[in-house]
Amino acid sequence: EREYLEIEENIVFVDKENKVELIAIPNDTFKVSVMINFETRVLGTQYAVLEDIKDFKEEIADSRTFVFLHELEFLLANNLIKGGDLSNAIVFVNRVIDQDELNRLADLFDKPKVNVMQDGILNNLELHHRNEPARHKLLDLIGDLALLGKPLKAHIIARRPGHAANVELGKLIRNHINTKKKMKASFSIDLEKEPLFDIMDIQGFLPHRPPFLFIDKIMEMGEDYIIGVKNVTMNEYFFQGHFPGDPVMPGVILVEAMAQTGGVLILNSVPDPENYITLFLKIDDVKFRKVVRPGDTIVFHNKLLKPATRGIALMQGKAYVNGQVVTEAKMMAAIKKREETNE
């Protein structure tokens, strides 16, 4: 099965100085819409669209490059072009030219005679499409995005695109996809299997009790990692006020649940966890990426960043819903005997 690149949000590149704007919008297929405007009498606003990549060969592939006469003159003056190089280029003439210059252009294109047609195009060729310049810009855009390496599912809307802008949009898309990969779970877990610890077992490790116990079960645990699960229901007390009619799990509760998961890992290192509690020392790099709502199942994955020493542990915690990171943080915590906290 063919692998596609997919985006989850609008990706925008803007060059205000040159009036350039390119937008990639999430879509089930690949679609491109292009608008150009050179603000001249001979080439103003044109629009081209490719609804289905299957139509590329018939609708887009034969669209040729184009150039303005003044650009051509610069290339000729600097000996940067040879006659055969432009035999298939559309030349737009946006000023009056005399017969001597027409004769020189005829020699360039190896034609006995050339004229400027009524629509301002040199008659060295005939247009394949009324909007061939816009279609050629669309062709360029597809070619530049092909550098992503895999077909893209998105609707690309481009105003005044060009190679430089196309490449920048491609970079933004690549960065978005790479970030999305980092946010995906690097582990797999069968939520239907028997848990390592159920909620009663968890209460043997943690001093927390409902309604402030926010993990339901522990699925896996090793020397330096732990995986816990929380099933979010509408009955959670905090949904009564956060927010009525639009329930969202509070970020502080997500972090607390992640910390409780880590607490089980830390307290598992002592023979009598019921005599200890865990206390936060520091929380860094907290990020809330997606909202969590009733009906979601949160998978917490905590990993020690270094071995715990003197009862202090530093760990990276991530919370996932449907394989996507919703919250992450670095947490430092200490375990203390209960009597020590009362001194």
mmCIF file of N, CA and C in Angstrom, residues 36-46:
data_model
loop_
_atom_site.group_PDB
_atom_site.id
_atom_site.type_symbol
_atom_site.label_atom_id
_atom_site.label_comp_id
_atom_site.label_asym_id
_atom_site.label_seq_id
_atom_site.Cartn_x
_atom_site.Cartn_y
_atom_site.Cartn_z
ATOM 1 N N ILE A 36 -1.937 33.520 -10.276
ATOM 2 C CA ILE A 36 -0.793 34.389 -10.549
ATOM 3 C C ILE A 36 -1.305 35.759 -10.978
ATOM 4 N N ASN A 37 -0.493 36.768 -10.775
ATOM 5 C CA ASN A 37 -0.833 38.121 -11.214
ATOM 6 C C ASN A 37 0.462 38.911 -11.379
ATOM 7 N N PHE A 38 0.846 39.141 -12.638
ATOM 8 C CA PHE A 38 2.074 39.885 -12.924
ATOM 9 C C PHE A 38 1.805 41.374 -13.137
ATOM 10 N N GLU A 39 0.546 41.758 -12.957
ATOM 11 C CA GLU A 39 0.159 43.170 -12.967
ATOM 12 C C GLU A 39 0.640 43.891 -14.227
ATOM 13 N N THR A 40 0.500 43.221 -15.356
ATOM 14 C CA THR A 40 0.816 43.842 -16.651
ATOM 15 C C THR A 40 -0.385 43.669 -17.569
ATOM 16 N N ARG A 41 -0.397 44.433 -18.639
ATOM 17 C CA ARG A 41 -1.507 44.353 -19.591
ATOM 18 C C ARG A 41 -1.536 42.997 -20.282
ATOM 19 N N VAL A 42 -0.359 42.455 -20.574
ATOM 20 C CA VAL A 42 -0.298 41.208 -21.341
ATOM 21 C C VAL A 42 -0.426 39.966 -20.453
ATOM 22 N N LEU A 43 -0.100 40.093 -19.194
ATOM 23 C CA LEU A 43 -0.239 38.956 -18.282
ATOM 24 C C LEU A 43 -0.653 39.475 -16.909
ATOM 25 N N GLY A 44 -1.952 39.419 -16.664
ATOM 26 C CA GLY A 44 -2.483 39.870 -15.381
ATOM 27 C C GLY A 44 -2.796 38.687 -14.498
ATOM 28 N N THR A 45 -4.060 38.575 -14.081
ATOM 29 C CA THR A 45 -4.464 37.500 -13.176
ATOM 30 C C THR A 45 -4.870 36.258 -13.959
ATOM 31 N N GLN A 46 -4.320 35.125 -13.577
ATOM 32 C CA GLN A 46 -4.711 33.830 -14.130
ATOM 33 C C GLN A 46 -4.880 32.836 -12.985
#
